[in-house]
Coordinates of C-alpha atoms in Angstrom, one line a residue:
M266 CA 1.5 1.6 2.7
R267 CA -0.5 -5.1 3.5
P268 CA -8.0 -12.6 5.4
V269 CA -10.3 -12.5 3.0
A270 CA -8.3 -14.1 0.3
F271 CA -6.8 -12.0 -2.5
G272 CA -7.6 -14.4 -5.3
S273 CA -7.1 -18.0 -4.5
R274 CA -3.4 -17.5 -4.0
F275 CA -3.2 -15.5 -0.8
A276 CA -3.2 -17.2 2.6
V277 CA -2.5 -14.6 5.2
A278 CA -3.7 -11.2 6.5
A279 CA -7.3 -10.1 7.0
L280 CA -9.1 -7.6 4.8
L281 CA -9.6 -4.7 7.2
L282 CA -12.1 -2.2 5.9
L283 CA -12.8 0.6 8.4
L284 CA -13.9 3.4 6.1
A285 CA -17.4 4.5 7.3
G286 CA -20.0 4.3 4.5
C287 CA -21.7 7.4 3.5
A288 CA -24.7 5.8 1.8
T289 CA -28.2 7.0 2.2
P290 CA -30.4 5.2 4.8
R291 CA -32.1 2.0 3.7
P292 CA -35.9 2.5 3.2
A293 CA -38.0 1.0 5.9
A294 CA -39.8 -1.3 3.5
P295 CA -37.8 -1.6 0.3
A296 CA -39.3 -3.0 -2.8
P297 CA -37.9 -6.3 -4.1
T298 CA -34.7 -5.7 -6.2
P299 CA -33.2 -7.6 -9.0
A300 CA -30.2 -9.8 -8.3
L301 CA -27.9 -7.2 -9.8
A302 CA -28.6 -3.5 -10.2
P303 CA -28.6 -2.8 -14.0
A304 CA -25.8 -0.9 -15.6
P305 CA -26.8 2.6 -16.2
V306 CA -28.2 3.4 -19.7
T307 CA -25.9 5.9 -21.4
S308 CA -24.8 6.8 -24.9
P309 CA -21.8 4.7 -26.1
S310 CA -18.6 6.2 -24.9
P311 CA -15.6 6.4 -27.3
V312 CA -13.5 5.6 -24.3
T313 CA -15.1 2.3 -23.5
E314 CA -16.9 1.3 -26.8
G315 CA -15.4 -1.9 -28.1
L316 CA -13.3 -2.6 -25.0
P317 CA -13.2 -6.2 -23.8
G318 CA -14.7 -7.0 -20.4
P319 CA -12.7 -8.1 -17.4
Q320 CA -14.0 -11.7 -18.0
T321 CA -11.3 -11.9 -20.7
L322 CA -8.5 -11.5 -18.1
L323 CA -6.5 -14.6 -17.4
G324 CA -7.4 -15.9 -13.9
W325 CA -10.6 -13.9 -13.8
A326 CA -12.7 -16.9 -13.0
D327 CA -10.5 -17.7 -9.9
E328 CA -10.8 -14.2 -8.4
D329 CA -12.6 -13.6 -5.1
H330 CA -15.0 -11.1 -6.7
L331 CA -17.0 -10.5 -3.5
A332 CA -13.9 -9.5 -1.5
A333 CA -12.9 -7.2 -4.4
F334 CA -16.4 -5.7 -4.5
V335 CA -16.5 -5.0 -0.8
A336 CA -13.1 -3.2 -1.0
Y337 CA -14.1 -1.3 -4.1
A338 CA -17.4 -0.1 -2.6
Q339 CA -15.6 1.1 0.6
T340 CA -13.0 3.1 -1.3
C341 CA -14.4 4.1 -4.6
V342 CA -15.6 7.5 -3.1
V343 CA -12.1 8.8 -4.1
A344 CA -12.7 8.1 -7.8
R345 CA -13.2 11.1 -10.1
G346 CA -15.0 11.4 -13.4
E347 CA -18.7 10.9 -14.3
A348 CA -18.4 7.3 -15.3
A349 CA -16.3 6.4 -12.2
E350 CA -18.7 8.1 -9.9
R351 CA -21.7 6.4 -11.6
Q352 CA -20.2 2.9 -11.0
C353 CA -19.3 3.8 -7.4
A354 CA -22.9 4.9 -6.8
R355 CA -24.1 1.6 -8.5
A356 CA -21.9 -0.5 -6.2
R357 CA -23.2 1.3 -3.1
L358 CA -26.8 0.8 -4.3
I359 CA -26.2 -2.9 -4.6
Q360 CA -24.8 -3.0 -1.1
Q361 CA -27.8 -1.1 0.3
T362 CA -30.5 -3.1 -1.5
S363 CA -29.0 -6.6 -1.6
R364 CA -28.7 -8.6 1.7
P365 CA -26.4 -10.2 1.2
V366 CA -24.4 -9.4 -1.9
T367 CA -23.4 -12.7 -3.5
P368 CA -20.2 -13.6 -5.3
S369 CA -22.1 -13.9 -8.6
M370 CA -23.6 -10.4 -8.1
A371 CA -20.2 -9.0 -7.4
R372 CA -18.7 -10.6 -10.5
G373 CA -21.6 -9.3 -12.6
F374 CA -21.1 -5.8 -11.4
F375 CA -17.5 -5.8 -12.6
E376 CA -18.3 -7.5 -15.9
T377 CA -21.1 -5.1 -16.9
G378 CA -19.6 -2.0 -15.5
F379 CA -16.0 -1.9 -16.8
G380 CA -13.9 -2.5 -19.9
V381 CA -10.3 -3.5 -19.8
V382 CA -7.2 -1.7 -21.2
A383 CA -3.6 -3.0 -20.8
A384 CA -1.0 -0.7 -19.3
E385 CA 2.3 -0.9 -21.1
T386 CA 5.9 -0.1 -20.5
A387 CA 7.9 1.8 -23.1
D388 CA 9.6 -1.4 -24.3
G389 CA 6.5 -3.7 -23.9
G390 CA 8.2 -5.7 -21.2
P391 CA 6.9 -6.4 -17.7
G392 CA 7.0 -3.9 -14.9
L393 CA 7.7 -4.5 -11.2
L394 CA 5.5 -5.4 -8.2
T395 CA 6.8 -4.8 -4.7
A396 CA 4.8 -4.7 -1.5
Y397 CA 4.6 -2.8 1.7
F398 CA 2.9 -3.0 5.1
A399 CA 2.1 -1.1 8.3
P400 CA 4.8 -2.2 10.8
E401 CA 4.2 -2.6 14.5
Y402 CA 7.2 -1.9 16.7
E403 CA 8.1 -1.4 20.3
A404 CA 9.1 2.1 21.4
R405 CA 10.1 3.9 24.5
R406 CA 9.2 7.4 25.9
A407 CA 12.9 7.9 26.8
P408 CA 16.2 6.4 25.5
E409 CA 16.8 2.9 27.0
G410 CA 19.4 0.4 25.9
A411 CA 18.9 -0.5 22.2
F412 CA 16.0 2.1 22.0
D413 CA 18.5 4.9 21.3
T414 CA 17.3 6.4 18.1
P415 CA 14.9 9.3 18.2
V416 CA 11.6 9.5 16.3
L417 CA 11.6 13.2 15.1
A418 CA 8.7 15.5 14.5
R419 CA 8.5 17.8 11.5
P420 CA 11.0 20.6 11.8
D421 CA 9.7 24.1 12.6
G422 CA 9.4 26.1 9.4
W423 CA 9.2 23.1 7.1
S424 CA 7.4 23.7 3.8
R425 CA 6.8 21.6 0.8
G426 CA 9.8 21.6 -1.5
W427 CA 12.3 22.1 1.4
V428 CA 15.6 20.3 1.0
G429 CA 17.2 19.7 4.3
P430 CA 20.1 17.8 5.7
T431 CA 20.8 14.2 4.6
R432 CA 20.0 11.2 6.8
A433 CA 23.6 10.9 8.0
E434 CA 23.7 14.6 8.9
I435 CA 20.4 14.4 10.8
E436 CA 21.5 11.4 12.7
A437 CA 24.9 12.9 13.6
G438 CA 23.3 16.0 15.1
A439 CA 21.4 16.7 18.2
P440 CA 17.6 16.4 17.9
P441 CA 16.2 19.8 17.0
S442 CA 13.2 19.3 19.3
P443 CA 12.2 16.8 21.9
P444 CA 11.8 13.4 20.2
L445 CA 8.3 11.9 19.9
A446 CA 9.6 8.4 20.9
W447 CA 12.7 6.3 20.9
M448 CA 13.2 3.2 18.8
R449 CA 15.7 0.6 17.7
A450 CA 17.7 2.1 14.8
E451 CA 16.9 -0.6 12.2
E452 CA 13.2 -0.5 13.1
L453 CA 13.0 3.2 12.7
F454 CA 14.7 2.9 9.3
F455 CA 12.0 0.4 8.2
L456 CA 9.3 2.6 9.6
Q457 CA 10.6 5.4 7.5
I458 CA 10.7 3.2 4.4
Q459 CA 7.0 2.2 4.9
G460 CA 6.0 5.8 5.7
S461 CA 3.8 5.0 8.7
G462 CA 3.3 2.3 11.3
Y463 CA 2.3 1.6 14.9
L464 CA 4.2 1.9 18.1
T465 CA 3.7 0.1 21.4
F466 CA 5.2 1.7 24.5
E467 CA 6.4 0.0 27.7
D468 CA 3.2 0.8 29.5
G469 CA 1.2 -0.9 26.9
S470 CA -0.2 2.2 25.2
K471 CA -0.2 2.4 21.4
A472 CA 0.1 5.1 18.9
R473 CA 0.1 5.5 15.1
A474 CA 3.3 7.0 13.7
A475 CA 2.0 9.0 10.7
Y476 CA 4.1 10.5 7.9
A477 CA 4.4 14.3 8.6
A478 CA 7.2 15.5 6.3
D479 CA 10.5 14.5 4.7
N480 CA 13.8 16.1 4.1
G481 CA 13.4 16.5 0.4
R482 CA 16.1 14.1 -0.5
P483 CA 15.6 11.2 -3.0
F484 CA 14.9 7.7 -1.8
V485 CA 17.8 5.2 -2.5
G486 CA 17.2 1.5 -1.8
I487 CA 20.0 -0.2 0.1
A488 CA 19.2 -3.8 -1.2
R489 CA 21.3 -3.5 -4.4
P490 CA 24.4 -1.9 -2.8
M491 CA 24.3 -4.5 0.0
A492 CA 24.3 -7.3 -2.6
E493 CA 27.0 -5.5 -4.7
R494 CA 29.3 -5.3 -1.6
G495 CA 28.7 -8.9 -0.8
L496 CA 26.9 -8.2 2.5
L497 CA 23.9 -10.2 1.3
P498 CA 23.4 -12.6 -1.6
A499 CA 21.7 -11.1 -4.7
N500 CA 18.5 -13.2 -4.1
G501 CA 18.7 -12.8 -0.3
T502 CA 17.9 -9.1 0.0
S503 CA 14.4 -9.4 1.4
G504 CA 13.2 -6.9 4.0
E505 CA 13.7 -9.4 6.8
A506 CA 17.2 -10.3 5.7
I507 CA 18.2 -6.6 5.6
R508 CA 16.6 -5.9 9.0
A509 CA 18.4 -8.8 10.6
W510 CA 21.8 -7.7 9.1
L511 CA 21.3 -4.2 10.4
A512 CA 20.2 -5.4 13.9
A513 CA 23.3 -7.7 14.2
R514 CA 25.6 -4.7 13.4
R515 CA 23.7 -2.0 15.2
G516 CA 25.9 1.1 15.5
P517 CA 28.5 2.7 13.1
E518 CA 28.5 -0.3 10.7
A519 CA 24.8 -0.4 10.2
R520 CA 24.5 3.4 10.0
A521 CA 27.1 3.5 7.2
I522 CA 24.7 1.3 5.2
T523 CA 21.4 3.1 6.1
A524 CA 23.2 6.4 5.2
L525 CA 23.2 5.2 1.6
N526 CA 19.6 6.3 1.6
P527 CA 19.7 10.0 2.2
R528 CA 15.9 10.4 2.5
Y529 CA 14.6 11.0 6.1
I530 CA 11.0 10.9 7.3
Y531 CA 9.5 12.9 10.1
F532 CA 6.4 11.7 11.9
A533 CA 3.4 12.8 14.0
L534 CA 1.9 10.5 16.7
D535 CA -1.8 9.9 16.6
P536 CA -4.1 7.5 18.5
D537 CA -4.1 3.9 17.2
D538 CA -7.7 3.3 16.1
G539 CA -7.0 -0.4 15.4
G540 CA -7.4 -0.1 11.7
D541 CA -5.2 0.4 8.7
P542 CA -3.4 3.6 7.7
A543 CA -4.8 5.9 5.1
G544 CA -3.0 6.2 1.8
A545 CA -2.3 9.3 -0.3
A546 CA -6.0 9.1 -1.5
G547 CA -7.1 9.8 2.0
V548 CA -9.0 6.5 2.8
P549 CA -7.8 3.5 4.9
L550 CA -6.0 1.0 2.8
P551 CA -7.8 -2.4 2.5
A552 CA -5.2 -5.1 3.0
R553 CA -4.3 -6.9 -0.2
R554 CA -6.7 -4.8 -2.2
A555 CA -4.7 -1.5 -2.4
I556 CA -1.7 -0.5 -4.4
A557 CA 0.6 2.5 -4.5
V558 CA 1.1 3.8 -8.0
D559 CA 2.7 6.6 -10.0
P560 CA 0.2 9.5 -10.1
A561 CA 1.7 10.5 -13.5
S562 CA 0.2 7.3 -14.9
W563 CA -2.8 6.5 -12.7
T564 CA -5.5 8.3 -10.9
Y565 CA -6.5 7.6 -7.2
G566 CA -9.6 5.4 -7.2
D567 CA -8.6 3.5 -10.4
L568 CA -9.6 -0.1 -10.4
V569 CA -6.7 -2.3 -11.6
W570 CA -6.1 -5.9 -12.4
I571 CA -2.5 -7.1 -11.5
S572 CA -0.8 -10.2 -12.6
A573 CA 2.7 -11.0 -11.2
D574 CA 4.6 -14.3 -11.4
G575 CA 8.0 -15.6 -10.5
G576 CA 9.4 -13.6 -7.6
N577 CA 13.2 -14.0 -7.3
L578 CA 13.8 -13.3 -3.6
R579 CA 14.2 -16.1 -1.1
G580 CA 10.9 -16.8 0.5
A581 CA 8.9 -15.3 -2.4
R582 CA 5.5 -16.7 -3.2
G583 CA 4.8 -17.9 -6.7
S584 CA 2.3 -15.3 -7.9
Y585 CA -0.1 -12.5 -7.2
S586 CA -3.1 -11.6 -9.3
G587 CA -6.4 -9.9 -8.7
L588 CA -8.4 -6.7 -8.5
V589 CA -6.9 -3.9 -6.5
M590 CA -7.5 -0.1 -6.1
A591 CA -5.0 2.6 -6.8
L592 CA -5.0 4.4 -3.4
D593 CA -1.5 5.4 -2.5
T594 CA 1.9 6.5 -4.0
G595 CA 5.5 6.4 -3.0
S596 CA 8.8 8.1 -3.9
A597 CA 10.1 4.8 -5.5
I598 CA 7.0 4.0 -7.4
R599 CA 7.5 5.3 -10.9
G600 CA 6.2 4.3 -14.3
P601 CA 3.0 3.0 -15.9
V602 CA 3.5 -0.7 -14.9
R603 CA 4.8 -0.3 -11.3
A604 CA 2.9 -1.1 -8.2
D605 CA 3.4 -1.5 -4.5
L606 CA 0.9 -3.9 -2.9
Y607 CA -0.3 -3.1 0.6
M608 CA -0.2 -6.3 2.7
G609 CA -1.7 -5.1 6.0
R610 CA -0.5 -4.6 9.5
G611 CA 2.1 -6.5 11.6
T612 CA 4.8 -9.1 11.4
A613 CA 3.3 -11.6 9.0
A614 CA 2.4 -8.9 6.5
G615 CA 5.9 -7.5 6.8
E616 CA 7.6 -10.8 6.2
E617 CA 5.6 -11.5 3.1
A618 CA 5.9 -7.9 1.8
G619 CA 9.7 -8.1 2.1
A620 CA 9.9 -11.0 -0.3
V621 CA 7.8 -9.5 -3.1
R622 CA 9.8 -8.5 -6.2
H623 CA 7.8 -9.9 -9.1
P624 CA 7.6 -9.1 -12.8
L625 CA 4.3 -7.3 -13.3
R626 CA 1.5 -6.8 -15.8
M627 CA -1.3 -4.4 -15.2
W628 CA -4.7 -3.7 -16.7
R629 CA -6.9 -0.6 -16.1
L630 CA -10.6 -1.3 -15.6
V631 CA -12.3 1.6 -17.3
P632 CA -15.8 2.4 -16.0
R633 CA -18.5 2.4 -18.6

């Protein structure tokens, strides 16, 4: 579900935070407040007692703590548990009573409010970081030239757990209902991989294509089989490389490759509010500060430190590290050290997201 910088290493995409605050009104004449709201006084918790603080994390001093704090305060409402809710309330109190919040205050908030626990794979090795984005594509109200692939609404009678036709079977048949829009085949394929995105029609109107349902089939990535068949080099299977290959072979040849992924996504069209899409947690995703995770290993609202070096795709950037929030999930995101970083909206976010395949380490910031 991709700027204010994300650590010192990120150079593109703005931090778009459009979740309306639900804080209580600021008093008309507030009393002077300390530089940092104190951590709440509680009995020592066996969960956090003795845990190191986040200041022990490699790269912590280089983080943009203020950007992380803003994103956390805007999205922590989804966190659950007494300690998590207490820290969320503390962050919002700091926002209300401090004008402005300073980088040192933001850093102090995290250092006094959280302990750190490493997430580990079964074999102790690194996990995997990938990235996603909210694509922006052209569309048509009726089929026209290359815009010959229908965007389909959720089928009548669909229910959770339903297993329907495969992608190939759906594309070979007649649309079961009037299409919502028409797109280029390869762009619809990528819209379905991302799960949502934005459409611009020929009259200039815009809409958000939101995930509505799927056909119950498993997701299968096409990057590896394309490399195995020699269609693309092993280190050249970025999203942009795959999209370009499909566009150049639009028709039966491209459909034979996309059919390797039997999963099919149905959409609903909503107005484009100019912001970022909501993730599975139900709040808009802050660009570069939100990740999709495996719900079996993480809880929505978890605060996470990621560190990922050495991407192996052409065009990959050297590293990604910093504070992010667990706000989304995806069918391909499985395991305790697996994350999909949301890069933001549009072409630049998509080009970067398509080149992220980095060995990953993750740490959970446990609220005190």
